[in-house]
XYZ file of C-alpha atoms in Angstrom:
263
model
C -2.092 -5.138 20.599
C 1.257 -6.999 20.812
C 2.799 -8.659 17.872
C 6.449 -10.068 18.717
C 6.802 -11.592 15.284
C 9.048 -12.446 12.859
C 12.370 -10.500 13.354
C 15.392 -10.585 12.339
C 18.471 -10.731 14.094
C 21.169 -8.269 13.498
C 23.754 -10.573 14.466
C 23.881 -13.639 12.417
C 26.198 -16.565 13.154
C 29.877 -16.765 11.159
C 30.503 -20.396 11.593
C 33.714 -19.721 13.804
C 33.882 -18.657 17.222
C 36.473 -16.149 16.106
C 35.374 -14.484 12.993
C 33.529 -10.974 12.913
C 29.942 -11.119 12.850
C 28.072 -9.915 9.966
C 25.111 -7.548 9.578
C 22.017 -8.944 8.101
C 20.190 -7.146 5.423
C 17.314 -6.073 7.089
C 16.604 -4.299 10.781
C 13.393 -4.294 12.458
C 11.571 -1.250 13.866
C 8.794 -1.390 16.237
C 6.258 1.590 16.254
C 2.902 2.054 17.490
C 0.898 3.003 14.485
C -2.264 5.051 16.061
C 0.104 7.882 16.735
C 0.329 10.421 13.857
C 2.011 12.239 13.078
C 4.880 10.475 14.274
C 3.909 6.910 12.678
C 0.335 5.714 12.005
C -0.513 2.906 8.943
C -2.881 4.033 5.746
C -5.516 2.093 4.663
C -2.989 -0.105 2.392
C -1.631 -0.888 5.769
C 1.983 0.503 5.360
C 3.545 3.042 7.801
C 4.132 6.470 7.304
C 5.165 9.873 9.732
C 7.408 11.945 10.374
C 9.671 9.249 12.214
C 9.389 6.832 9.870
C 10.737 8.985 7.511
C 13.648 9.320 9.606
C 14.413 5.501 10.403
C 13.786 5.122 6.517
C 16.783 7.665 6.354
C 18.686 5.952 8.739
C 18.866 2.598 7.347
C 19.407 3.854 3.922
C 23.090 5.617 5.030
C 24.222 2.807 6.990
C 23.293 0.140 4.266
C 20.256 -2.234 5.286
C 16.566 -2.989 4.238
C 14.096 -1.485 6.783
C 10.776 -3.193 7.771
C 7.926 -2.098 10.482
C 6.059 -3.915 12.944
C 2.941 -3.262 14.817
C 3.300 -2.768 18.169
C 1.584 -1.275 21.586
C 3.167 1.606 22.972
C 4.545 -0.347 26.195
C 5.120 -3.622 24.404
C 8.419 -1.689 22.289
C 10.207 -1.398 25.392
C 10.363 -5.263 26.061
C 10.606 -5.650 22.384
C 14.390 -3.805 22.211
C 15.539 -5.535 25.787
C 14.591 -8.649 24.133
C 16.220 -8.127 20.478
C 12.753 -8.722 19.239
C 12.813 -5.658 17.304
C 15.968 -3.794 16.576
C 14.973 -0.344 17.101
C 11.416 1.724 18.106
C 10.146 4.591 17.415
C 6.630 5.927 18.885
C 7.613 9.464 20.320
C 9.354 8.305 23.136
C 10.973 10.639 24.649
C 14.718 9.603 26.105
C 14.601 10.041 29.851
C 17.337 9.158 32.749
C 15.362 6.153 33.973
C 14.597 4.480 30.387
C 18.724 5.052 30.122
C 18.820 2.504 32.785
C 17.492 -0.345 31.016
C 17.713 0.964 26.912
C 19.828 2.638 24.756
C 18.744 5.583 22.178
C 20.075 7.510 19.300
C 20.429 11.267 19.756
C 17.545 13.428 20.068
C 15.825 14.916 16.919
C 12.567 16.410 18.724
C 12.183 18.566 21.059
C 9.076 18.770 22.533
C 6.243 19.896 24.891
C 3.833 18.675 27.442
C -0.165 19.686 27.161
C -3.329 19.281 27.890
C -6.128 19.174 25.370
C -10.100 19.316 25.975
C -13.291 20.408 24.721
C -12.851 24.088 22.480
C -15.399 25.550 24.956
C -13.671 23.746 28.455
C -13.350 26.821 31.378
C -9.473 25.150 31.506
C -7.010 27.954 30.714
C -3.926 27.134 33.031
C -2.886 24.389 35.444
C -4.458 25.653 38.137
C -7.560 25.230 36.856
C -7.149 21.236 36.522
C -7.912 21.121 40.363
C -10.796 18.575 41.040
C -10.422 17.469 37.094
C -9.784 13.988 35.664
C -7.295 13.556 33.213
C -6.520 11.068 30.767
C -3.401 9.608 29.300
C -1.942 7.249 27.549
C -0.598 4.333 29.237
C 3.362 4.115 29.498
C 3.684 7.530 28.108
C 5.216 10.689 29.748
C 1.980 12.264 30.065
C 1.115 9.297 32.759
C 4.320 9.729 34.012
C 3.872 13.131 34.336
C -0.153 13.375 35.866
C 0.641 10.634 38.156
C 3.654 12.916 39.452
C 2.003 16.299 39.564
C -1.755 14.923 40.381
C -1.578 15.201 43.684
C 0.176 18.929 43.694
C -2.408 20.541 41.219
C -5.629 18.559 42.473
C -6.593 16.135 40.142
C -9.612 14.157 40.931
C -8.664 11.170 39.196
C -5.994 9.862 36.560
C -7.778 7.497 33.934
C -4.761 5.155 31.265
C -6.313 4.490 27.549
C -4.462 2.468 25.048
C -4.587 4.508 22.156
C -4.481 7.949 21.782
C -7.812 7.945 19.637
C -9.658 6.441 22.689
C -8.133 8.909 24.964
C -9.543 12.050 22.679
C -12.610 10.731 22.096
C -13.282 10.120 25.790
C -12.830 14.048 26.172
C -14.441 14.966 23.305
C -17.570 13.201 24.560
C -17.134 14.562 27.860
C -16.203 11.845 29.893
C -13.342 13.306 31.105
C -12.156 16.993 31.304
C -8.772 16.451 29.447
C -5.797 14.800 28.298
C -2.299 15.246 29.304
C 0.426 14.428 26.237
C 2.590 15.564 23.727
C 1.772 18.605 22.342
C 2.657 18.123 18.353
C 0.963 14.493 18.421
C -2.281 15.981 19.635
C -1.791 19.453 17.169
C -2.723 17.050 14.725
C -4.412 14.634 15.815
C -7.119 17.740 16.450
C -6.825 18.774 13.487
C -9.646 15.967 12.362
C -11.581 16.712 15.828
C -12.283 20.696 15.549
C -13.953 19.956 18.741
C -10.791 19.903 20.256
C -8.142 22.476 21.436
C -4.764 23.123 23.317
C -5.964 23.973 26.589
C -2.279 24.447 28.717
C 1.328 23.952 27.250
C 3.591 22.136 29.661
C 7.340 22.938 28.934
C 8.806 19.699 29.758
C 12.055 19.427 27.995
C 11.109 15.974 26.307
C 13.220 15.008 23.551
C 12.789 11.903 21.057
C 14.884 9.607 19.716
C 15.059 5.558 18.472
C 15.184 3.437 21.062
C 17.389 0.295 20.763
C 18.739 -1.832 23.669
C 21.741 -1.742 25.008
C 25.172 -2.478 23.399
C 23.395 -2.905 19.597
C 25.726 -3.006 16.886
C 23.997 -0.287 14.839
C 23.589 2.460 17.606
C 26.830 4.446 16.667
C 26.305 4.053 12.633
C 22.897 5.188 13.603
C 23.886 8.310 15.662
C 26.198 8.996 13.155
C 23.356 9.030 10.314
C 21.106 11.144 12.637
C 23.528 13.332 13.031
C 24.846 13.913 9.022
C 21.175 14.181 8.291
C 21.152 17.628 10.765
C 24.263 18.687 8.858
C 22.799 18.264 5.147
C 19.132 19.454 6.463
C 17.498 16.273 5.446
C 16.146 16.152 9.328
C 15.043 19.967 8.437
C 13.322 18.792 5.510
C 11.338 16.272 6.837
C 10.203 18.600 9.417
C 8.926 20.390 7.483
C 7.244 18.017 5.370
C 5.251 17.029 8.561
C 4.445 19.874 10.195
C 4.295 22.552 7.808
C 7.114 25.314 9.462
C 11.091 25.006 9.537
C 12.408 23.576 12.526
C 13.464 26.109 15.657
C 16.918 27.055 15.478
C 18.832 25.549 18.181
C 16.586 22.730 18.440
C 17.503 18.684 18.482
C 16.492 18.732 14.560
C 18.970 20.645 13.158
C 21.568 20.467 15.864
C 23.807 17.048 15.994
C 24.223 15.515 18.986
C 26.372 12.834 20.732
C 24.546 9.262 22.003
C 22.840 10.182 25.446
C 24.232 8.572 28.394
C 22.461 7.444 31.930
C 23.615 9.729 34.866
């Protein structure tokens, strides 16, 4: 599931202690591809989604080649802290306590919590998850967020999964009675499983972003790309491109925003 392969280094050496570093022509960007429609590879093996279409974006305004790599969802986190990658992208959504330890571009998703499950499962609200088990996938806000409210609504059990094709198909076969995660990820995703459905809707105030580490050279230009792409509608525009409607007024896609700091 890891790959830490074959980056390369933003900074590259000037010869003299004193002179300016130079950018190099190409940044890296980790995603994990089983997670449409945000990134996910076609057969040919290249990556496409809604958020690579933005990092494409990105590196085309401030100037350098983009390339992908494969990685697991919780293996892009050490990937940034240890310049493997440059930046990563997987819906992750920027939180206080990743602020700590990683840096991120403003938000340009706004997003909700839920829980999917069989079309015909008796869930309807949160209360009705008492005595349930619910899946998730590991490293993700939906663990964070069933291993924080498990005990208050009643779950019988919290089960991790990998990928988030393992985690459906574990419900849709009916070994467990849901799965807790971001709502537009699993709109599609159940799409190809009519099976399926949107059993709650969690407001959780998640927003996503690119992930870098701390102190890169390319977070401002970044930001600043992110943030002319709200003002032209280019963000708006690939929006729609992915899922089909205009973005919500007022939202982190059309609205720029400054670099989010820890508190």
């Amino acid at each position: 599931m890891m790959k830490f392969f074959g980056t390369l280094s933003i900074l590259v050496a000037a010869g003299l202690a004193a002179a300016s570093p130079a950018l190099a022509e190409t940044i890296t960007v980790g995603a994990y591809p089983a997670n449409p429609p945000w990134e996910y590879k076609t057969d040919s093996g290249a990556f496409e989604g809604f958020e690579v279409d933005v990092a494409k974006e990105v590196a085309k305004r401030i100037g350098v080649d983009i390339e992908f790599q494969d990685l697991g969802f919780q293996a892009l986190f050490a990937a940034t802290s240890s310049s493997r990658i440059d930046f990563a992208i997987s819906s992750i959504s920027v939180t206080n306590e990743r602020l700590q330890n990683q840096a991120f571009t403003q938000p340009y998703y706004d997003s909700d919590g839920t829980i999917v499950g069989k079309a015909d499962s008796p869930i309807h609200s949160l209360d009705d998850l008492k005595g349930k088990t619910i899946g998730v996938i590991s490293g993700s806000t939906g663990e964070a967020y069933a291993k924080a409210n498990g005990d208050k609504l009643g779950f019988a059990e919290v089960k991790s999964y990998n990928a988030q094709q393992d985690l459906l198909l574990e419900v849709q076969n009916g070994r467990i009675d849901g799965g807790a995660g971001e709502l537009a990820g699993f709109q599609y995703a159940i799409k190809q499983m009519p099976a399926l459905k949107i059993l709650v809707r969690i407001p959780t105030g998640e927003r996503f972003a690119m992930m870098t580490r701390k102190n890169h050279p390319l977070l401002a230009k970044a930001n600043d790309a992110i943030s002319a792409m709200k003002t032209d509608g280019t963000l708006a525009a690939i929006h729609k491109t992915w899922f089909g409607v205009d973005p919500e007024p007022g939202t982190s896609t059309v609205t720029p925003g400054p670099i989010p700091q820890a508190q």
